[in-house]
């Protein structure tokens, strides 16, 4: 049984979910600084902080837009960092995994109510 729901199609439809916050990881350079690996760690940290914040604000969903991965298998990308976080124990207090949606270009985190 998969950890998350896996869906295809137009991800923009997820913007219609109730009590949703969208977090865009298409950073243009001015939002990030430092080395590539520092920036990838920043993706992890920012996403975790957004999950915690969403729970405190009683939101139901966080839509992480990370784009399609253009790197080879095994390389670190914003997409891989988001997916790794969602499988980690650090996200467990904040999400309901069975209600999360993994899409090729976005991830919808279902927030666990406080």
mmCIF file of N, CA and C in Angstrom:
data_model
loop_
_atom_site.group_PDB
_atom_site.id
_atom_site.type_symbol
_atom_site.label_atom_id
_atom_site.label_comp_id
_atom_site.label_asym_id
_atom_site.label_seq_id
_atom_site.Cartn_x
_atom_site.Cartn_y
_atom_site.Cartn_z
ATOM 1 N N UNK A 1 0.850 -1.193 0.000
ATOM 2 C CA UNK A 1 0.000 0.000 0.000
ATOM 3 C C UNK A 1 0.888 1.247 0.000
ATOM 4 N N UNK A 2 0.628 2.176 -0.917
ATOM 5 C CA UNK A 2 1.461 3.388 -0.981
ATOM 6 C C UNK A 2 1.307 4.258 0.276
ATOM 7 N N UNK A 3 2.357 4.976 0.568
ATOM 8 C CA UNK A 3 2.373 5.877 1.718
ATOM 9 C C UNK A 3 1.445 7.069 1.508
ATOM 10 N N UNK A 4 1.375 7.555 0.263
ATOM 11 C CA UNK A 4 0.565 8.717 -0.082
ATOM 12 C C UNK A 4 -0.345 8.367 -1.251
ATOM 13 N N UNK A 5 -1.371 9.181 -1.453
ATOM 14 C CA UNK A 5 -2.139 9.088 -2.691
ATOM 15 C C UNK A 5 -1.231 9.575 -3.808
ATOM 16 N N UNK A 6 -1.249 8.897 -4.935
ATOM 17 C CA UNK A 6 -0.454 9.313 -6.083
ATOM 18 C C UNK A 6 -1.433 9.705 -7.187
ATOM 19 N N UNK A 7 -1.312 10.945 -7.651
ATOM 20 C CA UNK A 7 -2.233 11.450 -8.659
ATOM 21 C C UNK A 7 -1.478 12.145 -9.781
ATOM 22 N N UNK A 8 -2.113 12.167 -10.949
ATOM 23 C CA UNK A 8 -1.592 12.869 -12.121
ATOM 24 C C UNK A 8 -2.609 13.925 -12.524
ATOM 25 N N UNK A 9 -2.360 14.623 -13.587
ATOM 26 C CA UNK A 9 -3.317 15.612 -14.072
ATOM 27 C C UNK A 9 -2.882 17.020 -13.750
ATOM 28 N N UNK A 10 -3.832 17.941 -13.878
ATOM 29 C CA UNK A 10 -3.549 19.353 -13.678
ATOM 30 C C UNK A 10 -3.476 19.679 -12.186
ATOM 31 N N UNK A 11 -2.273 19.975 -11.716
ATOM 32 C CA UNK A 11 -2.073 20.229 -10.295
ATOM 33 C C UNK A 11 -2.766 21.508 -9.829
ATOM 34 N N UNK A 12 -3.055 22.414 -10.732
ATOM 35 C CA UNK A 12 -3.668 23.699 -10.368
ATOM 36 C C UNK A 12 -5.015 23.479 -9.662
ATOM 37 N N UNK A 13 -5.683 22.373 -9.943
ATOM 38 C CA UNK A 13 -6.967 22.089 -9.305
ATOM 39 C C UNK A 13 -6.839 21.953 -7.790
ATOM 40 N N UNK A 14 -5.655 21.628 -7.295
ATOM 41 C CA UNK A 14 -5.461 21.513 -5.841
ATOM 42 C C UNK A 14 -5.607 22.862 -5.133
ATOM 43 N N UNK A 15 -5.463 23.933 -5.874
ATOM 44 C CA UNK A 15 -5.621 25.261 -5.270
ATOM 45 C C UNK A 15 -7.037 25.496 -4.760
ATOM 46 N N UNK A 16 -7.983 24.676 -5.179
ATOM 47 C CA UNK A 16 -9.379 24.804 -4.746
ATOM 48 C C UNK A 16 -9.658 24.092 -3.429
ATOM 49 N N UNK A 17 -8.683 23.380 -2.889
ATOM 50 C CA UNK A 17 -8.890 22.694 -1.607
ATOM 51 C C UNK A 17 -9.162 23.721 -0.504
ATOM 52 N N UNK A 18 -10.010 23.365 0.459
ATOM 53 C CA UNK A 18 -10.333 24.318 1.528
ATOM 54 C C UNK A 18 -9.159 24.510 2.495
ATOM 55 N N UNK A 19 -9.088 25.683 3.063
ATOM 56 C CA UNK A 19 -8.079 25.993 4.084
ATOM 57 C C UNK A 19 -6.679 25.583 3.627
ATOM 58 N N UNK A 20 -6.285 26.109 2.483
ATOM 59 C CA UNK A 20 -5.032 25.741 1.836
ATOM 60 C C UNK A 20 -4.049 26.900 1.847
ATOM 61 N N UNK A 21 -2.791 26.571 2.042
ATOM 62 C CA UNK A 21 -1.702 27.533 1.860
ATOM 63 C C UNK A 21 -0.770 26.967 0.806
ATOM 64 N N UNK A 22 -0.324 27.826 -0.127
ATOM 65 C CA UNK A 22 0.604 27.389 -1.164
ATOM 66 C C UNK A 22 2.001 27.913 -0.853
ATOM 67 N N UNK A 23 2.973 27.029 -0.948
ATOM 68 C CA UNK A 23 4.372 27.386 -0.720
ATOM 69 C C UNK A 23 5.145 27.037 -1.991
ATOM 70 N N UNK A 24 5.738 28.056 -2.605
ATOM 71 C CA UNK A 24 6.419 27.891 -3.887
ATOM 72 C C UNK A 24 7.920 27.698 -3.675
ATOM 73 N N UNK A 25 8.445 26.594 -4.188
ATOM 74 C CA UNK A 25 9.882 26.332 -4.103
ATOM 75 C C UNK A 25 10.596 26.570 -5.429
ATOM 76 N N UNK A 26 10.006 27.376 -6.290
ATOM 77 C CA UNK A 26 10.686 27.815 -7.512
ATOM 78 C C UNK A 26 11.455 29.089 -7.168
ATOM 79 N N UNK A 27 12.492 28.922 -6.389
ATOM 80 C CA UNK A 27 13.256 30.066 -5.927
ATOM 81 C C UNK A 27 14.042 30.664 -7.078
ATOM 82 N N UNK A 28 14.063 31.981 -7.116
ATOM 83 C CA UNK A 28 14.724 32.675 -8.223
ATOM 84 C C UNK A 28 16.163 33.045 -7.913
ATOM 85 N N UNK A 29 16.624 32.759 -6.729
ATOM 86 C CA UNK A 29 18.006 33.091 -6.387
ATOM 87 C C UNK A 29 18.089 34.109 -5.279
ATOM 88 N N UNK A 30 17.185 35.101 -5.271
ATOM 89 C CA UNK A 30 17.265 36.106 -4.217
ATOM 90 C C UNK A 30 16.701 35.586 -2.899
ATOM 91 N N UNK A 31 15.879 34.537 -2.934
ATOM 92 C CA UNK A 31 15.347 33.966 -1.696
ATOM 93 C C UNK A 31 16.346 33.015 -1.056
ATOM 94 N N UNK A 32 17.318 32.580 -1.804
ATOM 95 C CA UNK A 32 18.289 31.619 -1.306
ATOM 96 C C UNK A 32 19.697 32.170 -1.472
ATOM 97 N N UNK A 33 20.568 31.700 -0.640
ATOM 98 C CA UNK A 33 21.967 32.085 -0.758
ATOM 99 C C UNK A 33 22.799 30.921 -0.239
ATOM 100 N N UNK A 34 24.055 30.956 -0.533
ATOM 101 C CA UNK A 34 24.915 29.877 -0.077
ATOM 102 C C UNK A 34 25.075 28.811 -1.141
ATOM 103 N N UNK A 35 25.631 27.694 -0.719
ATOM 104 C CA UNK A 35 25.896 26.612 -1.658
ATOM 105 C C UNK A 35 24.611 25.884 -2.041
ATOM 106 N N UNK A 36 24.718 25.074 -3.063
ATOM 107 C CA UNK A 36 23.572 24.281 -3.521
ATOM 108 C C UNK A 36 23.027 23.423 -2.379
ATOM 109 N N UNK A 37 23.914 22.766 -1.646
ATOM 110 C CA UNK A 37 23.472 21.887 -0.565
ATOM 111 C C UNK A 37 22.880 22.672 0.601
ATOM 112 N N UNK A 38 23.380 23.860 0.854
ATOM 113 C CA UNK A 38 22.760 24.721 1.872
ATOM 114 C C UNK A 38 21.350 25.112 1.432
ATOM 115 N N UNK A 39 21.194 25.392 0.149
ATOM 116 C CA UNK A 39 19.867 25.738 -0.363
ATOM 117 C C UNK A 39 18.908 24.556 -0.271
ATOM 118 N N UNK A 40 19.392 23.360 -0.528
ATOM 119 C CA UNK A 40 18.537 22.174 -0.418
ATOM 120 C C UNK A 40 18.148 21.922 1.042
ATOM 121 N N UNK A 41 19.052 22.197 1.967
ATOM 122 C CA UNK A 41 18.717 22.087 3.392
ATOM 123 C C UNK A 41 17.685 23.141 3.765
ATOM 124 N N UNK A 42 17.785 24.300 3.146
ATOM 125 C CA UNK A 42 16.812 25.360 3.382
ATOM 126 C C UNK A 42 15.415 24.946 2.896
ATOM 127 N N UNK A 43 15.341 24.196 1.795
ATOM 128 C CA UNK A 43 14.057 23.679 1.329
ATOM 129 C C UNK A 43 13.437 22.805 2.409
ATOM 130 N N UNK A 44 14.222 21.879 2.942
ATOM 131 C CA UNK A 44 13.750 20.976 4.016
ATOM 132 C C UNK A 44 13.268 21.798 5.211
ATOM 133 N N UNK A 45 14.106 22.714 5.686
ATOM 134 C CA UNK A 45 13.778 23.504 6.877
ATOM 135 C C UNK A 45 12.529 24.356 6.662
ATOM 136 N N UNK A 46 12.436 24.990 5.514
ATOM 137 C CA UNK A 46 11.284 25.839 5.209
ATOM 138 C C UNK A 46 10.007 25.006 5.148
ATOM 139 N N UNK A 47 10.065 23.866 4.488
ATOM 140 C CA UNK A 47 8.879 23.007 4.372
ATOM 141 C C UNK A 47 8.429 22.517 5.742
ATOM 142 N N UNK A 48 9.349 22.112 6.583
ATOM 143 C CA UNK A 48 8.994 21.649 7.927
ATOM 144 C C UNK A 48 8.367 22.787 8.734
ATOM 145 N N UNK A 49 8.956 23.969 8.639
ATOM 146 C CA UNK A 49 8.419 25.138 9.339
ATOM 147 C C UNK A 49 7.005 25.451 8.845
ATOM 148 N N UNK A 50 6.772 25.340 7.539
ATOM 149 C CA UNK A 50 5.443 25.609 6.975
ATOM 150 C C UNK A 50 4.410 24.590 7.450
ATOM 151 N N UNK A 51 4.810 23.334 7.622
ATOM 152 C CA UNK A 51 3.887 22.325 8.165
ATOM 153 C C UNK A 51 3.472 22.677 9.591
ATOM 154 N N UNK A 52 4.457 23.021 10.400
ATOM 155 C CA UNK A 52 4.193 23.389 11.792
ATOM 156 C C UNK A 52 3.302 24.626 11.874
ATOM 157 N N UNK A 53 3.611 25.608 11.062
ATOM 158 C CA UNK A 53 2.846 26.853 11.029
ATOM 159 C C UNK A 53 1.402 26.594 10.581
ATOM 160 N N UNK A 54 1.232 25.759 9.575
ATOM 161 C CA UNK A 54 -0.117 25.433 9.081
ATOM 162 C C UNK A 54 -0.950 24.761 10.160
ATOM 163 N N UNK A 55 -0.320 23.884 10.921
ATOM 164 C CA UNK A 55 -1.043 23.223 12.003
ATOM 165 C C UNK A 55 -1.468 24.242 13.066
ATOM 166 N N UNK A 56 -0.584 25.152 13.418
ATOM 167 C CA UNK A 56 -0.906 26.185 14.407
ATOM 168 C C UNK A 56 -2.026 27.096 13.922
ATOM 169 N N UNK A 57 -2.082 27.313 12.595
ATOM 170 C CA UNK A 57 -3.105 28.184 12.015
ATOM 171 C C UNK A 57 -4.383 27.431 11.638
ATOM 172 N N UNK A 58 -4.451 26.151 12.016
ATOM 173 C CA UNK A 58 -5.621 25.306 11.741
ATOM 174 C C UNK A 58 -5.946 25.186 10.256
ATOM 175 N N UNK A 59 -4.921 25.161 9.424
ATOM 176 C CA UNK A 59 -5.122 24.925 8.002
ATOM 177 C C UNK A 59 -5.290 23.425 7.763
ATOM 178 N N UNK A 60 -5.901 23.071 6.659
ATOM 179 C CA UNK A 60 -6.106 21.655 6.341
ATOM 180 C C UNK A 60 -5.069 21.113 5.368
ATOM 181 N N UNK A 61 -4.528 22.006 4.515
ATOM 182 C CA UNK A 61 -3.594 21.556 3.489
ATOM 183 C C UNK A 61 -2.495 22.581 3.257
ATOM 184 N N UNK A 62 -1.330 22.065 2.874
ATOM 185 C CA UNK A 62 -0.259 22.901 2.352
ATOM 186 C C UNK A 62 0.120 22.325 0.999
ATOM 187 N N UNK A 63 0.103 23.174 -0.010
ATOM 188 C CA UNK A 63 0.473 22.798 -1.375
ATOM 189 C C UNK A 63 1.902 23.265 -1.617
ATOM 190 N N UNK A 64 2.817 22.318 -1.744
ATOM 191 C CA UNK A 64 4.211 22.631 -2.025
ATOM 192 C C UNK A 64 4.422 22.503 -3.530
ATOM 193 N N UNK A 65 4.719 23.615 -4.199
ATOM 194 C CA UNK A 65 5.018 23.564 -5.628
ATOM 195 C C UNK A 65 6.527 23.460 -5.775
ATOM 196 N N UNK A 66 6.979 22.322 -6.297
ATOM 197 C CA UNK A 66 8.413 22.082 -6.417
ATOM 198 C C UNK A 66 8.856 21.830 -7.851
ATOM 199 N N UNK A 67 7.928 21.671 -8.760
ATOM 200 C CA UNK A 67 8.272 21.451 -10.160
ATOM 201 C C UNK A 67 8.718 20.032 -10.439
ATOM 202 N N UNK A 68 8.841 19.741 -11.708
ATOM 203 C CA UNK A 68 9.316 18.431 -12.137
ATOM 204 C C UNK A 68 10.819 18.362 -11.958
ATOM 205 N N UNK A 69 11.304 17.225 -11.564
ATOM 206 C CA UNK A 69 12.738 17.054 -11.379
ATOM 207 C C UNK A 69 13.415 16.930 -12.736
ATOM 208 N N UNK A 70 14.473 17.683 -12.923
ATOM 209 C CA UNK A 70 15.217 17.609 -14.180
ATOM 210 C C UNK A 70 16.579 16.962 -13.980
ATOM 211 N N UNK A 71 16.818 16.465 -12.790
ATOM 212 C CA UNK A 71 18.127 15.868 -12.520
ATOM 213 C C UNK A 71 18.054 14.347 -12.656
ATOM 214 N N UNK A 72 19.220 13.740 -12.663
ATOM 215 C CA UNK A 72 19.296 12.282 -12.728
ATOM 216 C C UNK A 72 18.888 11.675 -11.391
ATOM 217 N N UNK A 73 18.506 10.421 -11.433
ATOM 218 C CA UNK A 73 18.135 9.669 -10.237
ATOM 219 C C UNK A 73 19.255 9.761 -9.198
ATOM 220 N N UNK A 74 18.858 10.011 -7.955
ATOM 221 C CA UNK A 74 19.821 10.084 -6.873
ATOM 222 C C UNK A 74 20.300 11.493 -6.559
ATOM 223 N N UNK A 75 20.039 12.452 -7.438
ATOM 224 C CA UNK A 75 20.457 13.833 -7.182
ATOM 225 C C UNK A 75 19.457 14.524 -6.267
ATOM 226 N N UNK A 76 19.935 15.483 -5.511
ATOM 227 C CA UNK A 76 19.099 16.225 -4.592
ATOM 228 C C UNK A 76 18.438 17.392 -5.312
ATOM 229 N N UNK A 77 17.110 17.491 -5.158
ATOM 230 C CA UNK A 77 16.336 18.580 -5.738
ATOM 231 C C UNK A 77 15.319 19.031 -4.701
ATOM 232 N N UNK A 78 14.661 20.145 -4.960
ATOM 233 C CA UNK A 78 13.587 20.571 -4.061
ATOM 234 C C UNK A 78 12.527 19.479 -3.977
ATOM 235 N N UNK A 79 12.202 18.874 -5.093
ATOM 236 C CA UNK A 79 11.215 17.789 -5.118
ATOM 237 C C UNK A 79 11.645 16.630 -4.214
ATOM 238 N N UNK A 80 12.890 16.202 -4.325
ATOM 239 C CA UNK A 80 13.349 15.077 -3.507
ATOM 240 C C UNK A 80 13.389 15.451 -2.026
ATOM 241 N N UNK A 81 13.736 16.697 -1.720
ATOM 242 C CA UNK A 81 13.758 17.131 -0.321
ATOM 243 C C UNK A 81 12.350 17.126 0.277
ATOM 244 N N UNK A 82 11.372 17.614 -0.477
ATOM 245 C CA UNK A 82 9.981 17.633 0.005
ATOM 246 C C UNK A 82 9.499 16.210 0.241
ATOM 247 N N UNK A 83 9.714 15.328 -0.707
ATOM 248 C CA UNK A 83 9.256 13.938 -0.571
ATOM 249 C C UNK A 83 9.950 13.226 0.583
ATOM 250 N N UNK A 84 11.242 13.474 0.738
ATOM 251 C CA UNK A 84 11.979 12.865 1.852
ATOM 252 C C UNK A 84 11.437 13.361 3.189
ATOM 253 N N UNK A 85 11.173 14.649 3.281
ATOM 254 C CA UNK A 85 10.608 15.202 4.512
ATOM 255 C C UNK A 85 9.270 14.558 4.835
ATOM 256 N N UNK A 86 8.419 14.416 3.839
ATOM 257 C CA UNK A 86 7.077 13.877 4.080
ATOM 258 C C UNK A 86 7.111 12.422 4.540
ATOM 259 N N UNK A 87 8.179 11.692 4.207
ATOM 260 C CA UNK A 87 8.336 10.316 4.681
ATOM 261 C C UNK A 87 9.016 10.246 6.044
ATOM 262 N N UNK A 88 9.566 11.351 6.514
ATOM 263 C CA UNK A 88 10.387 11.353 7.722
ATOM 264 C C UNK A 88 9.565 11.429 9.002
ATOM 265 N N UNK A 89 10.206 11.046 10.092
ATOM 266 C CA UNK A 89 9.553 11.134 11.404
ATOM 267 C C UNK A 89 9.330 12.589 11.827
ATOM 268 N N UNK A 90 10.127 13.509 11.285
ATOM 269 C CA UNK A 90 9.976 14.917 11.646
ATOM 270 C C UNK A 90 8.627 15.483 11.214
ATOM 271 N N UNK A 91 8.067 14.961 10.132
ATOM 272 C CA UNK A 91 6.779 15.469 9.657
ATOM 273 C C UNK A 91 5.583 14.775 10.312
ATOM 274 N N UNK A 92 5.818 13.643 10.963
ATOM 275 C CA UNK A 92 4.722 12.835 11.533
ATOM 276 C C UNK A 92 3.751 13.619 12.412
ATOM 277 N N UNK A 93 4.204 14.503 13.296
ATOM 278 C CA UNK A 93 3.237 15.216 14.143
ATOM 279 C C UNK A 93 2.343 16.194 13.377
ATOM 280 N N UNK A 94 2.713 16.505 12.134
ATOM 281 C CA UNK A 94 2.032 17.576 11.409
ATOM 282 C C UNK A 94 1.154 17.110 10.249
ATOM 283 N N UNK A 95 1.347 15.896 9.752
ATOM 284 C CA UNK A 95 0.610 15.477 8.554
ATOM 285 C C UNK A 95 -0.148 14.170 8.770
ATOM 286 N N UNK A 96 -1.144 13.973 7.925
ATOM 287 C CA UNK A 96 -1.879 12.714 7.842
ATOM 288 C C UNK A 96 -1.460 12.080 6.529
ATOM 289 N N UNK A 97 -0.540 11.156 6.583
ATOM 290 C CA UNK A 97 0.085 10.622 5.365
ATOM 291 C C UNK A 97 -0.921 10.034 4.384
ATOM 292 N N UNK A 98 -1.901 9.301 4.873
ATOM 293 C CA UNK A 98 -2.848 8.640 3.964
ATOM 294 C C UNK A 98 -3.695 9.638 3.182
ATOM 295 N N UNK A 99 -3.759 10.873 3.633
ATOM 296 C CA UNK A 99 -4.532 11.907 2.942
ATOM 297 C C UNK A 99 -3.659 12.857 2.111
ATOM 298 N N UNK A 100 -2.342 12.678 2.167
ATOM 299 C CA UNK A 100 -1.435 13.500 1.377
ATOM 300 C C UNK A 100 -1.468 13.048 -0.082
ATOM 301 N N UNK A 101 -1.146 13.972 -0.983
ATOM 302 C CA UNK A 101 -1.165 13.679 -2.416
ATOM 303 C C UNK A 101 0.209 13.966 -3.010
ATOM 304 N N UNK A 102 0.774 12.920 -3.608
ATOM 305 C CA UNK A 102 2.045 13.063 -4.317
ATOM 306 C C UNK A 102 1.743 13.176 -5.802
ATOM 307 N N UNK A 103 2.148 14.273 -6.387
ATOM 308 C CA UNK A 103 1.944 14.571 -7.805
ATOM 309 C C UNK A 103 3.333 14.813 -8.393
ATOM 310 N N UNK A 104 3.535 14.581 -9.677
ATOM 311 C CA UNK A 104 4.879 14.788 -10.233
ATOM 312 C C UNK A 104 5.470 16.184 -10.024
ATOM 313 N N UNK A 105 4.627 17.228 -9.960
ATOM 314 C CA UNK A 105 5.188 18.575 -9.841
ATOM 315 C C UNK A 105 4.814 19.319 -8.565
ATOM 316 N N UNK A 106 3.966 18.717 -7.732
ATOM 317 C CA UNK A 106 3.600 19.331 -6.448
ATOM 318 C C UNK A 106 3.405 18.233 -5.402
ATOM 319 N N UNK A 107 3.326 18.661 -4.159
ATOM 320 C CA UNK A 107 2.974 17.752 -3.074
ATOM 321 C C UNK A 107 1.939 18.458 -2.210
ATOM 322 N N UNK A 108 0.839 17.761 -1.937
ATOM 323 C CA UNK A 108 -0.207 18.300 -1.077
ATOM 324 C C UNK A 108 -0.100 17.602 0.277
ATOM 325 N N UNK A 109 0.243 18.361 1.293
ATOM 326 C CA UNK A 109 0.341 17.824 2.647
ATOM 327 C C UNK A 109 -0.985 18.039 3.353
ATOM 328 N N UNK A 110 -1.586 16.960 3.830
ATOM 329 C CA UNK A 110 -2.797 17.033 4.636
ATOM 330 C C UNK A 110 -2.369 17.244 6.085
ATOM 331 N N UNK A 111 -2.827 18.323 6.677
ATOM 332 C CA UNK A 111 -2.361 18.719 8.004
ATOM 333 C C UNK A 111 -3.177 18.037 9.092
ATOM 334 N N UNK A 112 -2.449 17.480 10.067
ATOM 335 C CA UNK A 112 -3.075 16.839 11.224
ATOM 336 C C UNK A 112 -3.618 17.931 12.152
ATOM 337 N N UNK A 113 -4.909 17.847 12.516
ATOM 338 C CA UNK A 113 -5.446 18.844 13.439
ATOM 339 C C UNK A 113 -4.762 18.748 14.798
ATOM 340 N N UNK A 114 -4.648 19.884 15.456
ATOM 341 C CA UNK A 114 -4.049 19.903 16.811
ATOM 342 C C UNK A 114 -4.983 19.271 17.796
#
